Amino acid sequence: MMENSTFSLHAMPTTVESSVSVGVSMKNNTVLFIGECYELCAEISDRGFPSENLKSGHEALKWLKEKHFRHTQAPNILVINTQITGLRPFDFVKSLSTIQFLRDVPVIFISNEFKPEERDLAIRVGASDYFTTDINADDFIQRMSFLTRLRELN
């Protein structure tokens, strides 16, 4: 587990088609990556988790609103690179609260380098967690599972 993680991993194991055990099946839920998260997005996709990677905050808001208007399922997790273009990542997270079906979707911030003040601000504006881009895919899948399980319990 990464030292800069805000939470610990306590998912209840259930085996899926990955080398990792996760608490709930996420295989039918989309993980939306926003900004340059291509490597992690590819790793998650290769393990069978449906993923989208959008380049900018504006593109992501448009995509999310279109999903809502077509009455399709919201993504299970939003992963935002702190270097997204178009919107500051913190403003992006605040704007999610105006979209009803996204209010309880967990948000994970990904940063190129660990910055304590950035992590603290991310958590204050509503992010569920904060990692650096070098996070291990297995740890990331465990964290996604845990956050999804928490969301389902609420």
XYZ file of N, CA and C in Angstrom:
462
model
N 0.850 -1.189 0.000
C 0.000 0.000 0.000
C 0.887 1.241 0.000
N 0.432 2.268 -0.623
C 1.195 3.511 -0.715
C 1.197 4.230 0.639
N 2.300 4.855 0.974
C 2.381 5.593 2.227
C 1.454 6.801 2.246
N 1.178 7.373 1.094
C 0.387 8.594 1.074
C -1.108 8.337 0.987
N -1.519 7.101 1.105
C -2.937 6.789 1.069
C -3.624 7.361 2.299
N -4.832 7.853 2.099
C -5.576 8.447 3.195
C -6.243 7.383 4.060
N -6.600 6.271 3.464
C -7.323 5.224 4.160
C -6.553 3.914 4.071
N -6.955 2.942 4.871
C -6.365 1.616 4.742
C -7.317 0.721 3.954
N -6.784 -0.364 3.450
C -7.583 -1.270 2.636
C -8.161 -2.369 3.520
N -9.489 -2.439 3.586
C -10.153 -3.455 4.400
C -11.306 -4.069 3.639
N -11.114 -4.441 2.386
C -12.189 -5.026 1.597
C -12.372 -6.486 1.985
N -13.613 -6.958 1.925
C -13.900 -8.357 2.171
C -13.599 -9.116 0.880
N -12.731 -10.144 0.900
C -12.305 -10.781 -0.334
C -13.416 -11.563 -1.038
N -13.479 -11.378 -2.323
C -14.279 -12.162 -3.242
C -13.458 -12.235 -4.515
N -13.162 -13.429 -4.988
C -12.277 -13.559 -6.132
C -12.980 -13.134 -7.407
N -12.281 -12.381 -8.244
C -12.740 -12.013 -9.582
C -11.655 -12.419 -10.562
N -11.855 -12.134 -11.833
C -10.937 -12.571 -12.871
C -9.639 -11.772 -12.879
N -9.218 -11.278 -11.789
C -7.975 -10.533 -11.670
C -7.104 -11.281 -10.686
N -5.847 -10.917 -10.637
C -4.969 -11.542 -9.660
C -5.231 -10.997 -8.262
N -6.152 -10.062 -8.154
C -6.449 -9.406 -6.887
C -7.835 -9.824 -6.427
N -8.013 -9.973 -5.122
C -9.335 -10.194 -4.569
C -9.937 -8.856 -4.226
N -11.203 -8.674 -4.570
C -11.867 -7.414 -4.274
C -13.154 -7.680 -3.536
N -13.644 -6.663 -2.844
C -14.808 -6.810 -1.987
C -16.123 -6.926 -2.727
N -16.274 -6.258 -3.842
C -17.494 -6.328 -4.624
C -17.088 -6.417 -6.080
N -17.942 -7.015 -6.885
C -17.629 -7.100 -8.300
C -17.825 -5.749 -8.948
N -16.789 -5.275 -9.600
C -16.864 -4.000 -10.313
C -16.794 -4.231 -11.809
N -16.833 -5.471 -12.251
C -16.629 -5.789 -13.654
C -17.698 -5.175 -14.551
N -18.856 -4.815 -14.030
C -19.917 -4.232 -14.840
C -20.019 -2.723 -14.673
N -19.075 -2.129 -14.000
C -19.119 -0.704 -13.714
C -17.916 0.002 -14.301
N -18.145 1.180 -14.831
C -17.090 1.939 -15.476
C -16.268 2.734 -14.470
N -14.968 2.733 -14.685
C -14.059 3.594 -13.952
C -13.713 4.724 -14.918
N -14.043 5.945 -14.557
C -13.771 7.082 -15.423
C -12.508 7.784 -14.969
N -11.486 7.768 -15.834
C -10.229 8.455 -15.587
C -10.293 9.793 -16.317
N -9.903 10.855 -15.633
C -9.942 12.194 -16.214
C -8.542 12.789 -16.133
N -8.005 13.158 -17.280
C -6.638 13.648 -17.347
C -5.703 12.530 -17.745
N -4.434 12.787 -17.672
C -3.446 11.812 -18.129
C -3.245 10.700 -17.110
N -4.030 9.662 -17.264
C -3.952 8.471 -16.424
C -3.894 7.236 -17.319
N -3.299 7.372 -18.492
C -3.384 6.342 -19.518
C -2.815 5.000 -19.086
N -1.679 5.017 -18.418
C -1.045 3.770 -18.012
C -1.900 3.010 -16.996
N -2.371 3.696 -15.967
C -3.218 3.048 -14.962
C -4.546 2.619 -15.575
N -5.116 3.451 -16.427
C -6.366 3.100 -17.104
C -6.183 1.825 -17.933
N -5.073 1.723 -18.661
C -4.803 0.542 -19.482
C -4.645 -0.707 -18.609
N -3.939 -0.577 -17.484
C -3.768 -1.714 -16.579
C -5.103 -2.188 -16.021
N -5.948 -1.242 -15.632
C -7.256 -1.587 -15.079
C -8.116 -2.252 -16.165
N -8.096 -1.700 -17.372
C -8.848 -2.273 -18.493
C -8.357 -3.674 -18.825
N -7.037 -3.863 -18.824
C -6.462 -5.182 -19.127
C -6.902 -6.235 -18.127
N -7.266 -5.821 -16.942
C -7.724 -6.758 -15.908
C -9.242 -6.965 -15.946
N -9.891 -6.372 -16.952
C -11.311 -6.628 -17.158
C -12.257 -5.601 -16.572
N -11.739 -4.489 -16.096
C -12.591 -3.445 -15.540
C -12.882 -2.422 -16.636
N -14.145 -2.211 -16.997
C -14.456 -1.216 -18.035
C -13.966 0.165 -17.611
N -13.189 0.800 -18.461
C -12.598 2.088 -18.141
C -12.686 3.034 -19.325
N -12.816 4.298 -19.017
C -12.768 5.373 -19.999
C -11.705 6.344 -19.517
N -10.976 6.947 -20.447
C -10.011 7.973 -20.079
C -10.288 9.205 -20.937
N -10.750 10.265 -20.299
C -11.055 11.514 -20.992
C -9.962 12.526 -20.673
N -9.662 13.390 -21.638
C -8.510 14.282 -21.522
C -8.719 15.477 -20.612
N -9.925 16.065 -20.626
C -10.105 17.325 -19.899
C -11.307 17.275 -18.971
N -11.331 18.226 -18.054
C -12.467 18.341 -17.146
C -13.748 18.678 -17.881
N -13.669 19.544 -18.880
C -14.866 19.903 -19.652
C -15.400 18.706 -20.430
N -14.492 17.938 -21.036
C -14.892 16.738 -21.772
C -15.564 15.735 -20.821
N -15.025 15.611 -19.629
C -15.583 14.680 -18.650
C -16.970 15.119 -18.190
N -17.156 16.413 -17.907
C -18.481 16.890 -17.495
C -19.507 16.651 -18.594
N -19.126 16.906 -19.833
C -20.030 16.660 -20.959
C -20.387 15.176 -21.041
N -19.384 14.306 -20.941
C -19.597 12.863 -20.994
C -20.528 12.416 -19.870
N -20.280 12.910 -18.664
C -21.100 12.531 -17.513
C -22.540 13.000 -17.676
N -22.739 14.215 -18.151
C -24.095 14.722 -18.344
C -24.826 13.954 -19.440
N -24.131 13.567 -20.503
C -24.749 12.760 -21.557
C -25.165 11.405 -21.023
N -24.342 10.804 -20.197
C -24.697 9.525 -19.574
C -25.974 9.679 -18.758
N -26.073 10.764 -18.021
C -27.245 11.023 -17.194
C -28.492 11.193 -18.067
N -28.374 11.975 -19.118
C -29.538 12.233 -19.955
C -29.977 11.000 -20.731
N -29.055 10.079 -20.967
C -29.426 8.827 -21.635
C -29.853 7.775 -20.618
N -29.871 8.137 -19.354
C -30.285 7.248 -18.255
C -29.438 5.981 -18.183
N -28.164 6.125 -18.444
C -27.258 5.002 -18.271
C -26.601 5.120 -16.907
N -25.967 4.069 -16.502
C -25.382 4.009 -15.169
C -24.201 4.970 -15.021
N -24.146 5.611 -13.895
C -23.009 6.482 -13.568
C -21.771 5.611 -13.373
N -20.598 6.177 -13.595
C -19.386 5.404 -13.304
C -19.316 5.081 -11.820
N -18.662 3.987 -11.503
C -18.518 3.587 -10.105
C -17.476 4.411 -9.373
N -16.468 4.841 -10.109
C -15.353 5.592 -9.532
C -14.926 6.658 -10.540
N -14.601 7.838 -10.037
C -13.996 8.884 -10.862
C -12.559 9.053 -10.392
N -11.618 8.997 -11.319
C -10.205 9.160 -11.005
C -9.722 10.403 -11.742
N -9.284 11.397 -11.001
C -8.926 12.689 -11.587
C -7.442 12.961 -11.391
N -6.741 13.174 -12.513
C -5.351 13.594 -12.435
C -5.343 15.060 -12.027
N -4.498 15.417 -11.100
C -4.463 16.795 -10.612
C -3.995 17.770 -11.680
N -3.501 17.264 -12.803
C -3.034 18.115 -13.896
C -4.046 18.188 -15.048
N -5.339 17.928 -14.793
C -6.319 17.975 -15.882
C -6.371 19.367 -16.493
N -6.756 19.399 -17.749
C -6.909 20.675 -18.441
C -8.373 21.082 -18.428
N -8.618 22.356 -18.616
C -9.983 22.849 -18.734
C -10.606 23.322 -17.443
N -10.369 22.617 -16.373
C -10.893 22.979 -15.051
C -9.841 22.615 -14.008
N -9.795 23.376 -12.947
C -8.971 22.939 -11.815
C -9.628 21.687 -11.238
N -8.856 20.687 -10.854
C -9.460 19.449 -10.361
C -10.371 19.672 -9.154
N -10.035 20.642 -8.323
C -10.847 20.905 -7.135
C -12.181 21.529 -7.534
N -12.175 22.400 -8.538
C -13.424 22.971 -9.056
C -14.266 21.896 -9.724
N -13.609 20.973 -10.406
C -14.323 19.869 -11.047
C -15.096 19.056 -10.015
N -14.427 18.717 -8.917
C -15.093 17.923 -7.865
C -16.262 18.702 -7.272
N -16.083 20.002 -7.044
C -17.193 20.817 -6.527
C -18.372 20.818 -7.497
N -18.089 20.857 -8.799
C -19.172 20.889 -9.791
C -19.946 19.573 -9.826
N -19.336 18.480 -9.390
C -20.042 17.195 -9.362
C -21.242 17.223 -8.421
N -21.160 18.038 -7.382
C -22.264 18.096 -6.416
C -23.529 18.677 -7.034
N -23.414 19.321 -8.200
C -24.601 19.856 -8.882
C -25.271 18.821 -9.775
N -24.640 17.658 -9.924
C -25.193 16.577 -10.751
C -25.673 15.487 -9.796
N -26.970 15.395 -9.625
C -27.581 14.541 -8.608
C -27.043 13.103 -8.626
N -26.980 12.474 -9.798
C -26.606 11.062 -9.838
C -25.112 10.822 -9.600
N -24.345 11.897 -9.428
C -22.905 11.760 -9.177
C -22.503 12.129 -7.756
N -23.439 12.584 -6.966
C -23.094 13.087 -5.627
C -22.417 12.058 -4.737
N -22.750 10.803 -4.906
C -22.160 9.792 -4.028
C -21.112 8.926 -4.728
N -20.699 9.307 -5.941
C -19.665 8.554 -6.650
C -18.304 8.906 -6.042
N -17.551 7.895 -5.595
C -16.236 8.177 -5.022
C -15.284 8.800 -6.049
N -14.488 9.738 -5.580
C -13.509 10.434 -6.419
C -12.124 10.178 -5.841
N -11.215 9.754 -6.721
C -9.823 9.542 -6.326
C -8.964 10.525 -7.112
N -8.122 11.255 -6.409
C -7.167 12.140 -7.063
C -5.867 11.378 -7.299
N -5.279 11.594 -8.477
C -3.982 11.023 -8.829
C -3.046 12.195 -9.121
N -1.884 12.189 -8.500
C -0.922 13.275 -8.695
C 0.430 12.715 -9.122
N 1.162 13.467 -9.918
C 2.491 13.035 -10.351
C 3.473 12.958 -9.194
N 3.272 13.800 -8.196
C 4.116 13.751 -7.006
C 3.254 14.037 -5.776
N 3.667 13.454 -4.663
C 2.906 13.626 -3.432
C 3.093 15.035 -2.892
N 1.979 15.727 -2.678
C 1.986 17.069 -2.093
C 0.956 17.077 -0.965
N 1.396 17.132 0.286
C 0.455 17.062 1.406
C -0.656 18.111 1.341
N -0.312 19.348 0.950
C -1.332 20.395 0.902
C -2.366 20.108 -0.196
N -1.932 19.512 -1.288
C -2.851 19.142 -2.372
C -3.773 18.007 -1.924
N -3.204 17.018 -1.230
C -4.009 15.914 -0.704
C -5.057 16.434 0.271
N -4.653 17.311 1.162
C -5.585 17.848 2.151
C -6.725 18.610 1.487
N -6.402 19.425 0.476
C -7.434 20.164 -0.249
C -8.360 19.208 -0.994
N -7.803 18.177 -1.600
C -8.617 17.187 -2.318
C -9.642 16.554 -1.386
N -9.214 16.170 -0.209
C -10.127 15.545 0.761
C -11.173 16.557 1.227
N -10.770 17.806 1.453
C -11.727 18.834 1.893
C -12.817 19.107 0.857
N -12.482 19.050 -0.440
C -13.500 19.338 -1.458
C -14.339 18.119 -1.806
N -14.024 16.963 -1.216
C -14.887 15.812 -1.412
C -14.260 14.575 -2.009
N -12.955 14.577 -2.237
C -12.307 13.374 -2.765
C -12.294 12.283 -1.697
N -12.381 11.049 -2.147
C -12.345 9.912 -1.233
C -10.931 9.460 -0.928
N -10.008 9.745 -1.853
C -8.635 9.322 -1.646
C -7.707 10.091 -2.572
N -6.403 9.908 -2.360
C -5.371 10.621 -3.106
C -4.172 9.687 -3.224
N -3.694 9.482 -4.448
C -2.534 8.631 -4.697
C -1.588 9.332 -5.658
N -0.374 8.816 -5.743
C 0.532 9.272 -6.781
C 0.404 8.326 -7.970
N 0.861 8.783 -9.135
C 0.679 8.026 -10.368
C 1.419 6.693 -10.373
N 2.350 6.495 -9.469
C 3.080 5.233 -9.438
C 2.389 4.158 -8.591
N 1.120 4.356 -8.259
C 0.406 3.354 -7.457
C 0.360 2.021 -8.201
N 0.524 0.971 -7.470
C 0.442 -0.383 -7.980
C -1.006 -0.676 -8.370
N -1.231 -1.308 -9.520
C -2.593 -1.586 -9.996
C -3.366 -2.465 -9.011
N -2.705 -3.427 -8.384
C -3.391 -4.276 -7.402
C -3.913 -3.457 -6.230
N -3.084 -2.544 -5.716
C -3.520 -1.678 -4.616
C -4.673 -0.783 -5.061
N -4.586 -0.297 -6.279
C -5.639 0.575 -6.790
C -6.959 -0.177 -6.913
N -6.924 -1.400 -7.404
C -8.141 -2.211 -7.527
C -8.736 -2.488 -6.150
N -7.891 -2.781 -5.176
C -8.376 -2.988 -3.806
C -9.075 -1.733 -3.291
N -8.494 -0.589 -3.548
C -9.073 0.678 -3.077
C -10.394 0.970 -3.772
N -10.462 0.726 -5.095
C -11.720 0.913 -5.822
C -12.816 0.027 -5.231
N -12.451 -1.202 -4.940
C -13.410 -2.142 -4.367
C -13.929 -1.653 -3.019
N -13.019 -1.215 -2.177
C -13.399 -0.724 -0.856
C -14.337 0.478 -0.961
N -13.999 1.426 -1.818
C -14.842 2.623 -1.971
C -16.201 2.282 -2.560
N -16.238 1.334 -3.476
C -17.513 0.903 -4.057
C -18.376 0.228 -2.997
N -17.752 -0.593 -2.180
C -18.503 -1.270 -1.107
C -19.056 -0.259 -0.108
N -18.259 0.732 0.266
C -18.748 1.786 1.161
C -19.942 2.514 0.563
N -19.863 2.811 -0.716
C -20.960 3.512 -1.402
C -22.235 2.677 -1.352
N -22.111 1.370 -1.579
C -23.277 0.494 -1.563
C -23.883 0.386 -0.170
N -23.063 0.482 0.862
C -23.562 0.391 2.233
C -24.335 1.648 2.646
N -23.998 2.770 2.032
C -24.684 4.017 2.347
C -25.929 4.085 1.549
